[in-house]
């Protein structure tokens, strides 16, 4: 498709146009898509409500833009290459025409099993092509998918099912992940004991282990598709009909369901994919994320497929069966664009250069980073040893809520600057503000990152709770979307993301709300109060450090620490398990009862050189006790 920027001067021109005439800019881009009915108005918005509508009153189906629009040119081109967890198992290659047929067939199955437009469907599946087919089939029939990362616990899954009142769960018998085999169906069964809205569970057979199938509720994937036709008339959806809900953590309360709608998300996930990665028609593109996260939605499934790209899906983990697995896959499929997270890079960097030796990595043209700030050391290692100094490195900043990449170099076009997400994409208007909301203009400034104008894939609401959306993103600085991140604009005008400025921890590129982890810890019967903070961690970026006041009557500290970690694992999932737990006699509190987290962060970081002003503490003596307890 056109609208691919090719030079830096073109980028600046397009950027200016997108600011001066946003409606014309996006309207022209949207004309490349297939619409059942054109829009009346490109954009209506206010950030007070907030209310944002793109391509108002247009009708379309996103999957027609992947299939019907592109099949005449792409029919036999490979859409998805699937690499299994076990390298000895055969890979799969699915062409665009096969993917179309499989999507149609599963769309028919969804409808036969009672799914109608607007119903919510939970996808709790391994990284197999069927996960993508499930998403596409939902989009085709107009159902709203909500993918839940298959590493989340049954409690976390049940919370999400209940929050969106889903009607169906799509899952598998089990998951192969590295050396482990995870009994996914059993987790679903446990979750469903705490919900009453699920009518059907469709189970994809992956590991062939024995599972319990509840009569009348649970059906096998291969059985429900058996007699279904491989053609399906795509539902006509409104531009603003919900495409999906994706749950993400914030600084308060339970995870919220970020809502993305059809047309704007389609236009922006495609535009950003095409421009950031500079994909060319014969390229093989690989994003290592899981479809359970926004990166998997936008840059494994929707963006690449809307571009007609060959997108690689990998079921396993970077270190199984050996630490060179990623590089083996790059060589095996001659991957041209490779997109991963800094945490994976740091983990692999720790193995040294030996695992790289057998592989040429010659095919790579572009390498990318996402999910957390990339430190300069990891940036250089990635650039020098994986990109061999010749591949542009795109450090892409964005969020679940933004739906697509917001700030990033365009590969080979924007000059690279280590650890800088660099410049906004056309259509994106970042603004840096101080604590009072005053704009910090010019270069060499540091403050809070906000966006002052809507882009097509901005979240529309948080599911079932619009007030929460307003409070979380549009209230801190009225009239602006607040990202929760700190940022610096350097002397060249390049942006460097500094990390979260709220109570969100970024662990291995995954967002965890401190309140959410605290709530889980507090479920332990011996815990009286807890406080969780992040601290710098060599591999994960940030680690989770928990302080807990406990009733110590019948347990040793060691026992309690293990039990607390296990409680969090059970309630949220392994990704939220604290790296460190310190049992403390009290927490530093101000006279108004607020925990002074600054002190807890310093102790967790093992940096007690300057503890700042502690005179407003109700219990200043606790600081020394905590420091001592941490062995400092
Ligand atoms: O803090 C930023 C960090 O990840 C947060 C968004 O997390 P999530 O919604 O899970 O989406 C992750 C994948 C898009 C942001 O608020 N973040 C993401 N990308 C970067 C980043 N921080 C620095 N540099 C990045 N490239």
XYZ file of N, CA and C and ligand atoms in Angstrom, residues 294-295 370-373 395-400 485 497 500 506 511, ligand 1:
77
model
N -0.591 -6.329 23.952
C -0.946 -5.451 22.830
C 0.050 -5.598 21.680
N 1.316 -5.845 22.004
C 2.307 -5.976 20.932
C 1.934 -7.132 20.005
N 10.773 -3.026 22.280
C 9.487 -2.547 22.786
C 9.242 -3.000 24.218
N 8.500 -2.205 24.952
C 7.961 -2.656 26.233
C 8.539 -1.977 27.435
N 9.737 -1.447 27.334
C 10.390 -0.818 28.476
C 11.566 -0.017 27.939
N 12.088 0.879 28.760
C 13.263 1.612 28.293
C 14.409 0.641 28.034
N 13.532 1.736 18.436
C 13.107 1.669 19.837
C 11.711 2.282 19.867
N 10.699 1.431 19.973
C 9.319 1.862 19.762
C 8.605 2.087 21.085
N 8.220 3.321 21.351
C 7.457 3.595 22.579
C 5.970 3.642 22.266
N 5.211 2.917 23.049
C 3.753 2.968 22.957
C 3.154 2.207 24.119
N 1.850 2.029 24.129
C 1.156 1.431 25.269
C -0.075 0.659 24.794
N -0.595 -0.186 25.685
C -1.851 -0.879 25.399
C -2.901 0.154 24.968
N 4.122 8.150 31.742
C 5.576 8.043 31.563
C 6.273 9.398 31.687
N 12.440 8.080 26.600
C 11.454 7.715 27.614
C 12.194 7.325 28.891
N 8.024 4.885 34.042
C 6.746 5.285 34.643
C 6.970 6.291 35.763
N 7.392 -1.895 35.696
C 7.539 -2.563 34.412
C 8.513 -3.732 34.587
N 3.502 -4.822 32.476
C 3.047 -3.808 33.427
C 2.403 -4.435 34.639
O 6.351 2.732 30.458
C 6.148 2.540 29.086
C 6.708 1.192 28.705
O 5.619 0.287 28.742
C 4.426 0.972 29.098
C 3.261 0.390 28.353
O 3.098 -0.937 28.717
P 2.056 -1.849 27.960
O 0.755 -1.167 27.903
O 2.096 -3.186 28.602
O 2.586 -1.943 26.497
C 3.837 -2.488 26.247
C 4.045 -2.644 24.764
C 3.676 -1.491 23.940
C 4.678 2.408 28.763
O 3.858 3.277 29.493
N 7.279 1.194 27.347
C 6.790 0.611 26.254
N 7.639 0.759 25.211
C 8.691 1.464 25.665
C 8.462 1.751 27.030
N 9.324 2.475 27.754
C 10.428 2.911 27.148
N 10.727 2.669 25.862
C 9.913 1.948 25.076
N 10.241 1.709 23.819
